[in-house]
Amino acid sequence: MILRRLVPALTLLAFAPVALGLGACGGTTGQNAASQVLKTPELPDDAEAKCRVRKSQSEPLIVEWPNGARGRLESTTRRGLIPIKYEGCELTQLTSCTVKSSVGAYAYWPITRKQSKVVIKDSDELFANMPVGALKLEGKLKSAGQLDVNMTIIGRYEAPTHTVFRNDLEGADCDKATHVIAAMTVGSFTFTAGADAEVGGGATVGAAGAGGKSTAKRETLQSDGDEAACARASANDKGPPEGCGALLQIEVVNLTKGSRPPPPPVVAPVPPPVEPTPPAVASNTTPSKPVKPPKCKKGEKVEDGVCVKVGKKSKPVIIGAIGTGTGAGGLGVGGGGIGSIAPLPTCAAGQHLEKGRCVEDLPPEPAPPPPPPPPKECASGMRLEGDECVAGERQVAEEEARPKATPTVYDQTPVEQRAPNPLRTLFGYSAIGFGLVFSTAGYIALGSLGAANDGCKGGTCTAEGKDKQGQAMTAAIVADVALGLTLASLIGFFLVPATVKVGVAPTPNGGVASAAWRFQ
């Protein structure tokens, strides 16, 4: 009885340290048991050195890139091939540098829809799959224990060539370029941190029981694309479906050293030789010259080209070939019976048989002469001499054949002669005219002034005296102006040269015409 009572107590004491140990682990670390089980060993601290010595991966994932960077790369694919600077864990898209359009552009190639999952558990796998974002993701991998990438792949953008030379680039930053993106995989993805694992445990003491269960939490780090949209992809798509065009992975190639060789010269095809056309041969159906009728004896007449007696009909002659040789025979039928076979006439040289008669052969028509060759054209800066183009100004046949203009009297060189200066004459006449005006106005002013003095005596002026004063003032002003113009005209008369040189030429109707003149 005593032993039976001690068994429950001993059992409680045996499981008490286990329960206390589990409680202590959960309270001190703040992590659940599942995370402790999946926790990987400590990562090395020399991550940057690892980037420097590690060779750049040729097919890195880019799911860890920010949405803005992936969107910029996605929009650039429509403008041509993309050059980049890619060294170790650093990848930079050179927006100021482009690949020439002559190299080509990306083309979309659909593939059968595929599901893919990449599991990353240590730093080596992290740097191998995501070298660009590996430095930032090391801490997340250390705390979560595992990184997962679930992808749906539906197609690829591919370049027409994997050989791009440095002289194929154009832009400001092209000297920094090291690689070119040759292909890009598209679809949808979900990038998460955490593991799928559970740890469970339990203990029962008497009627009471104690147990525990822990599950690692999964965190979504990045996602793009719609799985439902990717289900609509087909092998006939010209591009990814709407909502399923996220960039998942890129494939890069090194720039090829040197320069792209020039294209081979284009060789013009040589046309086949043309055989000359044989001259036309006159047909035997050409109308023949009329044959003179035979002369018949007395008592005969001509019928069907032969002489027959008057009152009898000529027997028709049927011409037929009776052999393959050069001779032929004719069969005469008449008077209800068959006549004798008569030989056909033999024609002389230059004649042929036609309707039982020999007619002259017509000479064959001569072949038309070939058209003259087109005039040879010379390039700019060349001229034609004989059949060759030589350096010099180009000469056109039409310009050489153009008739020369007949010289006229207007083409004669003007003859320089001396003539009186017209300006000096103008100044002389002006001085005379303005002098007369000055004299007349002065005379009127003096007369009006004398009359005004007679009308104004003792400080009182009559109306007539005031009028005379106004007339005297006006005449004096006119006289002053005329005097100034007279003096100016005299100065011009003495300063201007007396003669000038004049170029004259004969006119068609006689006389001369002044072509030019200048002071001398």
Short mmCIF file of C-alpha atoms in Angstrom, two decimals:
data_model
loop_
_atom_site.label_atom_id
_atom_site.label_comp_id
_atom_site.label_asym_id
_atom_site.label_seq_id
_atom_site.Cartn_x
_atom_site.Cartn_y
_atom_site.Cartn_z
CA MET A 1 0.00 0.00 0.00
CA ILE A 2 2.80 2.36 0.89
CA LEU A 3 4.55 1.60 -2.46
CA ARG A 4 1.37 2.32 -4.40
CA ARG A 5 1.06 5.72 -2.72
CA LEU A 6 4.69 6.62 -3.48
CA VAL A 7 4.48 5.91 -7.25
CA PRO A 8 2.45 9.06 -8.14
CA ALA A 9 4.72 11.21 -6.02
CA LEU A 10 7.88 9.80 -7.62
CA THR A 11 6.39 10.31 -11.07
CA LEU A 12 5.65 13.98 -10.30
CA LEU A 13 9.21 14.53 -9.09
CA ALA A 14 10.64 12.88 -12.22
CA PHE A 15 8.76 15.16 -14.67
CA ALA A 16 9.11 18.36 -12.68
CA PRO A 17 12.62 19.26 -14.02
CA VAL A 18 11.47 18.70 -17.60
CA ALA A 19 8.52 21.05 -17.17
CA LEU A 20 10.67 23.65 -15.45
CA GLY A 21 13.29 23.40 -18.22
CA LEU A 22 10.73 23.97 -20.93
CA GLY A 23 9.30 26.94 -19.11
CA ALA A 24 12.72 28.43 -18.58
CA CYS A 25 13.63 28.16 -22.28
CA GLY A 26 10.46 29.92 -23.39
CA GLY A 27 10.78 32.70 -20.87
CA THR A 28 14.40 33.64 -21.38
CA THR A 29 14.77 33.73 -25.18
CA GLY A 30 11.44 35.12 -26.31
CA GLN A 31 11.37 32.65 -29.28
CA ASN A 32 9.24 29.58 -29.81
CA ALA A 33 10.66 26.09 -30.01
CA ALA A 34 10.07 25.72 -33.77
CA SER A 35 12.28 28.71 -34.49
CA GLN A 36 14.96 27.25 -32.21
CA VAL A 37 14.88 23.95 -34.14
CA LEU A 38 15.12 25.66 -37.60
CA LYS A 39 17.69 28.23 -36.55
CA THR A 40 20.79 27.92 -38.78
CA PRO A 41 24.40 28.34 -37.60
CA GLU A 42 25.84 31.82 -37.24
CA LEU A 43 26.69 33.54 -40.60
CA PRO A 44 30.21 34.85 -41.13
CA ASP A 45 30.78 38.56 -40.55
CA ASP A 46 32.91 39.09 -43.68
CA ALA A 47 29.94 39.48 -46.08
CA GLU A 48 31.44 42.44 -47.91
CA ALA A 49 34.68 40.55 -48.47
CA LYS A 50 32.61 37.67 -49.79
CA CYS A 51 31.08 40.03 -52.41
CA ARG A 52 34.50 41.22 -53.49
CA VAL A 53 35.95 37.79 -54.12
CA ARG A 54 32.79 36.10 -55.43
CA LYS A 55 32.29 36.09 -59.20
CA SER A 56 29.14 37.88 -60.39
CA GLN A 57 26.30 35.39 -60.90
CA SER A 58 25.08 35.25 -64.50
CA GLU A 59 21.42 34.42 -63.63
CA PRO A 60 20.51 36.17 -60.34
CA LEU A 61 17.00 36.43 -58.91
CA ILE A 62 15.70 39.99 -58.53
CA VAL A 63 12.61 39.32 -56.39
CA GLU A 64 14.27 41.15 -53.48
CA TRP A 65 14.59 44.38 -55.49
CA PRO A 66 12.34 47.32 -54.52
CA ASN A 67 9.21 47.74 -56.62
CA GLY A 68 10.54 51.00 -58.09
CA ALA A 69 13.77 49.41 -59.34
CA ARG A 70 11.96 46.44 -60.91
CA GLY A 71 9.38 48.77 -62.48
CA ARG A 72 12.09 50.94 -64.01
CA LEU A 73 13.81 47.86 -65.45
CA GLU A 74 10.47 46.56 -66.80
CA SER A 75 9.69 49.83 -68.62
CA THR A 76 13.20 50.03 -70.13
CA THR A 77 12.81 46.64 -71.84
CA ARG A 78 10.49 48.25 -74.43
CA ARG A 79 13.21 50.67 -75.62
CA GLY A 80 16.05 48.25 -76.41
CA LEU A 81 18.78 46.14 -74.83
CA ILE A 82 19.84 47.24 -71.32
CA PRO A 83 23.53 47.79 -70.40
CA ILE A 84 24.45 47.52 -66.70
CA LYS A 85 27.39 47.80 -64.32
CA TYR A 86 27.62 44.49 -62.42
CA GLU A 87 30.49 43.82 -60.02
CA GLY A 88 30.22 41.36 -57.14
CA CYS A 89 27.03 42.21 -55.23
CA GLU A 90 26.45 45.61 -56.87
CA LEU A 91 24.28 45.99 -59.98
CA THR A 92 23.55 49.43 -61.43
CA GLN A 93 21.25 50.17 -64.37
CA LEU A 94 22.91 52.84 -66.56
CA THR A 95 19.96 54.97 -67.64
CA SER A 96 22.16 57.36 -69.67
CA CYS A 97 23.66 54.54 -71.74
CA THR A 98 21.78 52.59 -74.42
CA VAL A 99 22.50 49.89 -76.98
CA LYS A 100 22.18 50.95 -80.62
CA SER A 101 18.88 49.98 -82.21
CA SER A 102 20.74 48.22 -85.04
CA VAL A 103 21.76 45.47 -82.58
CA GLY A 104 18.10 44.59 -81.95
CA ALA A 105 15.48 44.60 -79.18
CA TYR A 106 13.93 42.15 -76.73
CA ALA A 107 11.29 39.72 -78.01
CA TYR A 108 8.76 37.96 -75.78
CA TRP A 109 8.63 34.13 -75.92
CA PRO A 110 5.82 32.37 -74.01
CA ILE A 111 6.51 29.03 -72.32
CA THR A 112 4.40 26.38 -70.61
CA ARG A 113 3.34 27.67 -67.18
CA LYS A 114 5.66 26.35 -64.47
CA GLN A 115 5.67 26.47 -60.65
CA SER A 116 9.07 26.90 -59.02
CA LYS A 117 10.25 27.23 -55.42
CA VAL A 118 13.67 28.31 -54.18
CA VAL A 119 14.58 27.61 -50.53
CA ILE A 120 17.53 29.50 -49.02
CA LYS A 121 18.92 28.23 -45.68
CA ASP A 122 22.49 29.57 -45.49
CA SER A 123 24.63 32.45 -46.69
CA ASP A 124 26.15 30.51 -49.58
CA GLU A 125 22.70 29.88 -51.07
CA LEU A 126 21.74 33.50 -50.39
CA PHE A 127 24.75 34.93 -52.24
CA ALA A 128 24.33 32.40 -55.06
CA ASN A 129 20.66 33.25 -55.75
CA MET A 130 20.31 36.90 -54.66
CA PRO A 131 23.76 38.52 -54.79
CA VAL A 132 22.39 42.06 -55.18
CA GLY A 133 20.31 41.99 -51.99
CA ALA A 134 22.35 39.44 -50.03
CA LEU A 135 23.93 41.97 -47.66
CA LYS A 136 20.53 43.34 -46.59
CA LEU A 137 18.92 39.90 -46.24
CA GLU A 138 21.60 38.30 -44.05
CA GLY A 139 19.99 39.55 -40.86
CA LYS A 140 16.52 38.38 -41.92
CA LEU A 141 17.91 34.92 -42.83
CA LYS A 142 19.66 34.73 -39.45
CA SER A 143 16.49 35.56 -37.48
CA ALA A 144 13.96 33.62 -39.60
CA GLY A 145 16.18 30.64 -40.38
CA GLN A 146 14.89 30.27 -43.96
CA LEU A 147 13.89 32.34 -47.01
CA ASP A 148 11.44 30.99 -49.62
CA VAL A 149 10.62 32.20 -53.14
CA ASN A 150 7.48 30.73 -54.75
CA MET A 151 7.30 31.60 -58.46
CA THR A 152 4.94 31.05 -61.39
CA ILE A 153 6.88 31.32 -64.67
CA ILE A 154 5.01 31.99 -67.95
CA GLY A 155 7.61 33.43 -70.40
CA ARG A 156 10.89 35.19 -71.13
CA TYR A 157 12.15 38.36 -72.79
CA GLU A 158 15.19 37.43 -74.89
CA ALA A 159 17.73 39.51 -76.84
CA PRO A 160 18.39 38.61 -80.50
CA THR A 161 22.10 38.09 -79.74
CA HIS A 162 24.38 37.43 -76.78
CA THR A 163 27.34 39.18 -78.43
CA VAL A 164 27.36 42.92 -77.77
CA PHE A 165 30.53 44.94 -78.44
CA ARG A 166 31.52 48.08 -76.62
CA ASN A 167 31.15 50.20 -79.74
CA ASP A 168 27.49 49.09 -79.85
CA LEU A 169 26.84 51.36 -76.83
CA GLU A 170 26.06 55.06 -77.00
CA GLY A 171 25.55 57.53 -74.16
CA ALA A 172 27.24 59.33 -71.28
CA ASP A 173 27.91 56.45 -68.82
CA CYS A 174 28.80 53.71 -71.31
CA ASP A 175 32.43 53.60 -70.11
CA LYS A 176 31.11 52.15 -66.81
CA ALA A 177 29.15 49.29 -68.45
CA THR A 178 30.40 45.73 -67.86
CA HIS A 179 27.43 43.54 -68.87
CA VAL A 180 24.23 43.53 -70.92
CA ILE A 181 20.96 41.90 -69.84
CA ALA A 182 20.40 39.12 -72.38
CA ALA A 183 17.13 37.65 -71.01
CA MET A 184 14.47 38.21 -68.31
CA THR A 185 12.03 35.69 -66.82
CA VAL A 186 8.49 36.98 -66.10
CA GLY A 187 5.48 35.77 -64.13
CA SER A 188 4.44 36.21 -60.47
CA PHE A 189 6.16 35.50 -57.14
CA THR A 190 5.89 35.61 -53.35
CA PHE A 191 9.06 36.12 -51.29
CA THR A 192 8.70 35.05 -47.63
CA ALA A 193 10.84 34.58 -44.52
CA GLY A 194 10.19 31.75 -42.03
CA ALA A 195 9.86 27.96 -42.03
CA ASP A 196 7.09 25.39 -42.16
CA ALA A 197 7.79 23.28 -39.00
CA GLU A 198 6.09 22.37 -35.72
CA VAL A 199 7.45 21.12 -32.34
CA GLY A 200 4.98 19.53 -29.89
CA GLY A 201 5.31 18.03 -26.40
CA GLY A 202 3.11 17.06 -23.43
CA ALA A 203 3.17 15.42 -19.96
CA THR A 204 0.37 14.08 -17.76
CA VAL A 205 0.68 13.75 -13.95
CA GLY A 206 -2.16 11.88 -12.32
CA ALA A 207 -5.44 13.38 -13.29
CA ALA A 208 -3.83 16.66 -14.38
CA GLY A 209 -2.06 17.08 -17.75
CA ALA A 210 0.42 19.61 -19.21
CA GLY A 211 1.34 20.03 -22.92
CA GLY A 212 2.79 22.56 -25.49
CA LYS A 213 2.86 23.13 -29.30
CA SER A 214 4.86 25.75 -31.27
CA THR A 215 4.76 26.87 -34.99
CA ALA A 216 7.27 29.19 -36.76
CA LYS A 217 5.62 32.35 -38.23
CA ARG A 218 5.99 33.12 -41.98
CA GLU A 219 6.58 36.77 -43.07
CA THR A 220 5.96 38.03 -46.63
CA LEU A 221 8.89 40.22 -47.67
CA GLN A 222 7.92 40.97 -51.29
CA SER A 223 5.32 39.90 -53.87
CA ASP A 224 4.33 40.90 -57.39
CA GLY A 225 1.93 39.57 -60.01
CA ASP A 226 -1.41 37.79 -59.70
CA GLU A 227 -1.57 34.00 -59.68
CA ALA A 228 -5.07 34.08 -61.20
CA ALA A 229 -3.85 36.30 -64.07
CA CYS A 230 -0.97 33.92 -64.76
CA ALA A 231 -3.49 31.08 -65.18
CA ARG A 232 -4.75 32.84 -68.34
CA ALA A 233 -1.34 32.66 -70.08
CA SER A 234 -1.14 30.65 -73.30
CA ALA A 235 1.49 29.62 -75.84
CA ASN A 236 0.11 32.14 -78.40
CA ASP A 237 0.62 35.26 -76.27
CA LYS A 238 2.49 38.18 -77.84
CA GLY A 239 3.24 39.46 -74.34
CA PRO A 240 2.58 38.52 -70.70
CA PRO A 241 -1.08 38.74 -69.56
CA GLU A 242 -2.18 41.79 -67.63
CA GLY A 243 -1.17 41.31 -64.00
CA CYS A 244 1.38 38.56 -64.68
CA GLY A 245 4.40 40.42 -66.04
CA ALA A 246 6.58 40.75 -62.93
CA LEU A 247 10.32 40.32 -63.50
CA LEU A 248 11.66 37.32 -61.56
CA GLN A 249 15.16 36.63 -62.82
CA ILE A 250 17.66 38.16 -65.25
CA GLU A 251 20.41 36.63 -67.38
CA VAL A 252 23.48 38.79 -68.03
CA VAL A 253 26.41 38.46 -70.46
CA ASN A 254 29.77 40.22 -70.50
CA LEU A 255 30.45 42.91 -73.06
CA THR A 256 32.61 41.52 -75.88
CA LYS A 257 36.06 43.05 -76.19
CA GLY A 258 36.94 44.93 -79.33
CA SER A 259 34.61 46.46 -81.91
CA ARG A 260 31.88 44.99 -84.05
CA PRO A 261 33.30 44.17 -87.50
CA PRO A 262 31.75 46.06 -90.42
CA PRO A 263 29.14 44.21 -92.49
CA PRO A 264 30.41 42.48 -95.63
CA PRO A 265 30.12 44.53 -98.82
CA VAL A 266 26.95 44.06 -100.78
CA VAL A 267 27.67 42.46 -104.15
CA ALA A 268 25.20 43.44 -106.84
CA PRO A 269 23.79 40.42 -108.69
CA VAL A 270 25.07 40.01 -112.24
CA PRO A 271 22.21 39.61 -114.74
CA PRO A 272 22.42 36.56 -117.02
CA PRO A 273 23.73 37.20 -120.54
CA VAL A 274 21.06 38.00 -123.10
CA GLU A 275 21.33 36.19 -126.41
CA PRO A 276 20.82 38.38 -129.52
CA THR A 277 17.46 38.13 -131.21
CA PRO A 278 17.75 36.43 -134.64
CA PRO A 279 16.65 38.59 -137.59
CA ALA A 280 13.12 38.17 -138.82
CA VAL A 281 12.64 35.88 -141.84
CA ALA A 282 10.10 36.84 -144.46
CA SER A 283 7.11 34.51 -144.61
CA ASN A 284 6.23 32.62 -147.81
CA THR A 285 2.77 34.12 -147.55
CA THR A 286 4.11 37.51 -148.63
CA PRO A 287 2.18 38.72 -151.69
CA SER A 288 4.12 37.83 -154.85
CA LYS A 289 4.65 39.90 -157.93
CA PRO A 290 2.12 39.37 -160.74
CA VAL A 291 3.22 36.87 -163.43
CA LYS A 292 2.73 37.76 -167.07
CA PRO A 293 0.22 35.46 -168.88
CA PRO A 294 1.70 33.12 -171.50
CA LYS A 295 1.43 33.93 -175.21
CA CYS A 296 -0.95 31.53 -176.95
CA LYS A 297 -1.10 30.40 -180.58
CA LYS A 298 -3.85 31.31 -182.98
CA GLY A 299 -7.08 29.53 -182.04
CA GLU A 300 -6.08 29.27 -178.32
CA LYS A 301 -6.92 31.30 -175.30
CA VAL A 302 -5.58 31.63 -171.76
CA GLU A 303 -7.54 29.94 -168.97
CA ASP A 304 -6.16 29.53 -165.45
CA GLY A 305 -2.72 30.59 -166.65
CA VAL A 306 -2.46 28.01 -169.49
CA CYS A 307 -3.27 28.07 -173.22
CA VAL A 308 -6.30 25.99 -174.33
CA LYS A 309 -8.12 25.70 -177.63
CA VAL A 310 -11.14 27.87 -178.13
CA GLY A 311 -14.33 25.98 -177.19
CA LYS A 312 -12.58 23.64 -174.69
CA LYS A 313 -12.19 23.99 -170.98
CA SER A 314 -8.82 23.69 -169.31
CA LYS A 315 -8.27 20.79 -166.97
CA PRO A 316 -7.75 21.89 -163.38
CA VAL A 317 -4.40 20.94 -161.96
CA ILE A 318 -4.26 19.58 -158.42
CA ILE A 319 -0.90 20.05 -156.83
CA GLY A 320 0.13 17.40 -154.36
CA ALA A 321 3.37 16.14 -152.95
CA ILE A 322 4.22 12.61 -153.99
CA GLY A 323 7.67 12.34 -152.49
CA THR A 324 10.00 13.73 -149.90
CA GLY A 325 12.68 14.71 -152.42
CA THR A 326 13.15 17.93 -154.24
CA GLY A 327 10.90 16.90 -157.15
CA ALA A 328 7.14 16.78 -157.07
CA GLY A 329 4.43 15.45 -159.34
CA GLY A 330 1.00 16.73 -160.20
CA LEU A 331 -2.21 14.78 -160.86
CA GLY A 332 -4.50 16.11 -163.59
CA VAL A 333 -8.21 15.18 -163.52
CA GLY A 334 -10.59 16.16 -166.31
CA GLY A 335 -13.18 14.90 -168.79
CA GLY A 336 -14.47 12.40 -166.26
CA GLY A 337 -11.16 10.51 -166.06
CA ILE A 338 -7.70 10.57 -164.63
CA GLY A 339 -5.07 12.16 -166.82
CA SER A 340 -1.40 11.54 -166.92
CA ILE A 341 0.91 12.75 -164.17
CA ALA A 342 2.88 15.81 -165.28
CA PRO A 343 6.03 16.99 -163.48
CA LEU A 344 5.83 20.31 -161.60
CA PRO A 345 7.99 23.17 -162.84
CA THR A 346 11.37 23.68 -161.17
CA CYS A 347 12.03 27.25 -159.96
CA ALA A 348 15.32 29.04 -160.43
CA ALA A 349 17.43 30.43 -157.63
CA GLY A 350 15.73 33.35 -155.88
CA GLN A 351 12.22 32.00 -156.71
CA HIS A 352 9.72 29.67 -155.07
CA LEU A 353 6.64 27.74 -156.20
CA GLU A 354 3.30 29.29 -155.35
CA LYS A 355 -0.01 28.06 -156.83
CA GLY A 356 1.82 26.19 -159.58
CA ARG A 357 3.89 29.20 -160.58
CA CYS A 358 7.41 30.40 -159.75
CA VAL A 359 7.43 33.75 -158.02
CA GLU A 360 10.32 35.92 -156.85
CA ASP A 361 11.50 35.59 -153.25
CA LEU A 362 11.27 38.77 -151.22
CA PRO A 363 14.47 39.74 -149.42
CA PRO A 364 14.23 39.48 -145.60
CA GLU A 365 13.58 42.70 -143.79
CA PRO A 366 16.71 44.00 -142.09
CA ALA A 367 16.73 43.90 -138.30
CA PRO A 368 16.11 47.28 -136.64
CA PRO A 369 19.29 48.97 -135.43
CA PRO A 370 19.92 48.76 -131.69
CA PRO A 371 18.95 51.84 -129.68
CA PRO A 372 21.79 54.25 -128.98
CA PRO A 373 23.32 53.90 -125.50
CA PRO A 374 22.19 56.48 -122.93
CA PRO A 375 24.56 59.40 -122.37
CA LYS A 376 27.08 58.72 -119.65
CA GLU A 377 26.51 60.64 -116.42
CA CYS A 378 29.42 61.83 -114.27
CA ALA A 379 29.37 62.34 -110.49
CA SER A 380 29.40 65.75 -108.89
CA GLY A 381 32.75 67.48 -109.38
CA MET A 382 33.58 65.43 -112.51
CA ARG A 383 33.34 66.23 -116.21
CA LEU A 384 33.03 64.02 -119.28
CA GLU A 385 35.92 63.81 -121.74
CA GLY A 386 35.25 61.28 -124.48
CA ASP A 387 33.93 58.19 -122.70
CA GLU A 388 35.67 58.81 -119.36
CA CYS A 389 34.89 61.02 -116.35
CA VAL A 390 37.82 63.16 -115.22
CA ALA A 391 38.24 65.59 -112.33
CA GLY A 392 36.81 69.04 -112.97
CA GLU A 393 33.49 70.80 -113.28
CA ARG A 394 30.75 68.75 -114.90
CA GLN A 395 29.89 69.72 -118.49
CA VAL A 396 26.41 69.20 -119.77
CA ALA A 397 25.86 68.57 -123.48
CA GLU A 398 22.80 70.79 -123.55
CA GLU A 399 24.73 73.75 -122.18
CA GLU A 400 27.51 73.26 -124.73
CA ALA A 401 24.98 73.14 -127.60
CA ARG A 402 23.09 76.20 -126.38
CA PRO A 403 23.43 79.07 -128.96
CA LYS A 404 25.41 82.06 -127.85
CA ALA A 405 23.58 85.37 -127.49
CA THR A 406 24.20 87.95 -130.23
CA PRO A 407 26.03 90.99 -128.81
CA THR A 408 24.11 94.29 -128.88
CA VAL A 409 25.03 97.90 -128.42
CA TYR A 410 24.19 97.52 -124.73
CA ASP A 411 27.03 94.99 -124.36
CA GLN A 412 29.65 97.58 -125.44
CA THR A 413 31.91 98.96 -122.75
CA PRO A 414 30.92 102.52 -121.75
CA VAL A 415 33.42 105.22 -122.78
CA GLU A 416 34.45 107.69 -120.10
CA GLN A 417 34.17 111.38 -121.11
CA ARG A 418 34.33 114.67 -119.27
CA ALA A 419 31.21 116.82 -118.93
CA PRO A 420 30.10 119.89 -116.95
CA ASN A 421 29.16 119.19 -113.36
CA PRO A 422 25.34 119.38 -113.09
CA LEU A 423 25.50 120.22 -109.36
CA ARG A 424 27.65 123.27 -110.01
CA THR A 425 25.15 124.45 -112.59
CA LEU A 426 22.31 123.93 -110.08
CA PHE A 427 24.11 125.90 -107.38
CA GLY A 428 24.79 128.75 -109.85
CA TYR A 429 21.19 129.13 -110.92
CA SER A 430 20.02 128.86 -107.30
CA ALA A 431 22.34 131.71 -106.25
CA ILE A 432 20.98 133.90 -109.04
CA GLY A 433 17.35 133.17 -108.15
CA PHE A 434 17.76 133.63 -104.40
CA GLY A 435 19.72 136.87 -105.08
CA LEU A 436 16.81 138.27 -107.06
CA VAL A 437 14.41 137.37 -104.25
CA PHE A 438 16.74 139.08 -101.73
CA SER A 439 16.91 142.26 -103.82
CA THR A 440 13.16 142.45 -104.34
CA ALA A 441 12.31 141.77 -100.69
CA GLY A 442 14.90 144.34 -99.52
CA TYR A 443 13.49 147.00 -101.81
CA ILE A 444 9.94 146.32 -100.55
CA ALA A 445 11.12 146.40 -96.93
CA LEU A 446 12.84 149.77 -97.36
CA GLY A 447 9.81 151.31 -99.11
CA SER A 448 7.36 150.03 -96.47
CA LEU A 449 9.65 151.24 -93.68
CA GLY A 450 9.72 154.80 -95.16
CA ALA A 451 5.91 154.87 -95.46
CA ALA A 452 5.56 153.60 -91.88
CA ASN A 453 7.82 156.39 -90.58
CA ASP A 454 5.65 158.97 -92.35
CA GLY A 455 2.48 157.55 -90.74
CA CYS A 456 3.97 157.36 -87.24
CA LYS A 457 4.96 160.80 -85.90
CA GLY A 458 4.95 162.02 -82.38
CA GLY A 459 4.50 158.53 -80.97
CA THR A 460 1.17 158.01 -82.71
CA CYS A 461 0.70 155.67 -85.69
CA THR A 462 -2.18 155.66 -88.03
CA ALA A 463 -3.79 152.48 -89.31
CA GLU A 464 -1.96 152.83 -92.59
CA GLY A 465 1.32 153.32 -90.74
CA LYS A 466 0.79 150.08 -88.77
CA ASP A 467 0.09 148.17 -92.01
CA LYS A 468 3.27 149.51 -93.53
CA GLN A 469 5.23 148.43 -90.45
CA GLY A 470 3.89 144.85 -90.86
CA GLN A 471 4.76 144.81 -94.55
CA ALA A 472 8.25 146.09 -93.81
CA MET A 473 8.77 143.35 -91.17
CA THR A 474 7.59 140.54 -93.50
CA ALA A 475 9.69 141.77 -96.40
CA ALA A 476 12.73 142.01 -94.10
CA ILE A 477 12.32 138.35 -93.00
CA VAL A 478 12.01 137.16 -96.61
CA ALA A 479 15.07 139.20 -97.54
CA ASP A 480 17.10 137.61 -94.70
CA VAL A 481 16.14 134.05 -95.75
CA ALA A 482 16.87 134.77 -99.42
CA LEU A 483 20.27 136.23 -98.46
CA GLY A 484 21.19 133.06 -96.54
CA LEU A 485 20.18 130.77 -99.41
CA THR A 486 22.08 132.96 -101.87
CA LEU A 487 25.26 132.71 -99.79
CA ALA A 488 24.85 128.90 -99.43
CA SER A 489 24.37 128.47 -103.19
CA LEU A 490 27.48 130.57 -103.89
CA ILE A 491 29.55 128.45 -101.48
CA GLY A 492 28.34 125.24 -103.18
CA PHE A 493 29.03 126.73 -106.61
CA PHE A 494 32.68 127.42 -105.77
CA LEU A 495 33.32 124.17 -103.80
CA VAL A 496 31.87 121.66 -106.29
CA PRO A 497 34.26 120.67 -109.17
CA ALA A 498 33.49 122.20 -112.51
CA THR A 499 33.61 118.92 -114.50
CA VAL A 500 32.97 115.21 -113.90
CA LYS A 501 33.85 111.91 -115.66
CA VAL A 502 30.81 110.40 -117.37
CA GLY A 503 30.55 106.86 -118.83
CA VAL A 504 28.43 106.85 -121.98
CA ALA A 505 27.38 104.10 -124.41
CA PRO A 506 25.49 104.24 -127.73
CA THR A 507 21.76 103.53 -127.80
CA PRO A 508 19.97 101.45 -130.49
CA ASN A 509 18.23 104.49 -131.97
CA GLY A 510 21.27 106.76 -131.93
CA GLY A 511 22.73 109.08 -129.34
CA VAL A 512 24.35 108.08 -126.08
CA ALA A 513 23.08 107.09 -122.66
CA SER A 514 24.89 107.96 -119.43
CA ALA A 515 25.88 104.80 -117.58
CA ALA A 516 27.67 106.33 -114.57
CA TRP A 517 29.31 109.60 -113.45
CA ARG A 518 31.55 110.76 -110.62
CA PHE A 519 33.34 113.92 -109.49
CA GLN A 520 36.84 114.49 -110.86
#
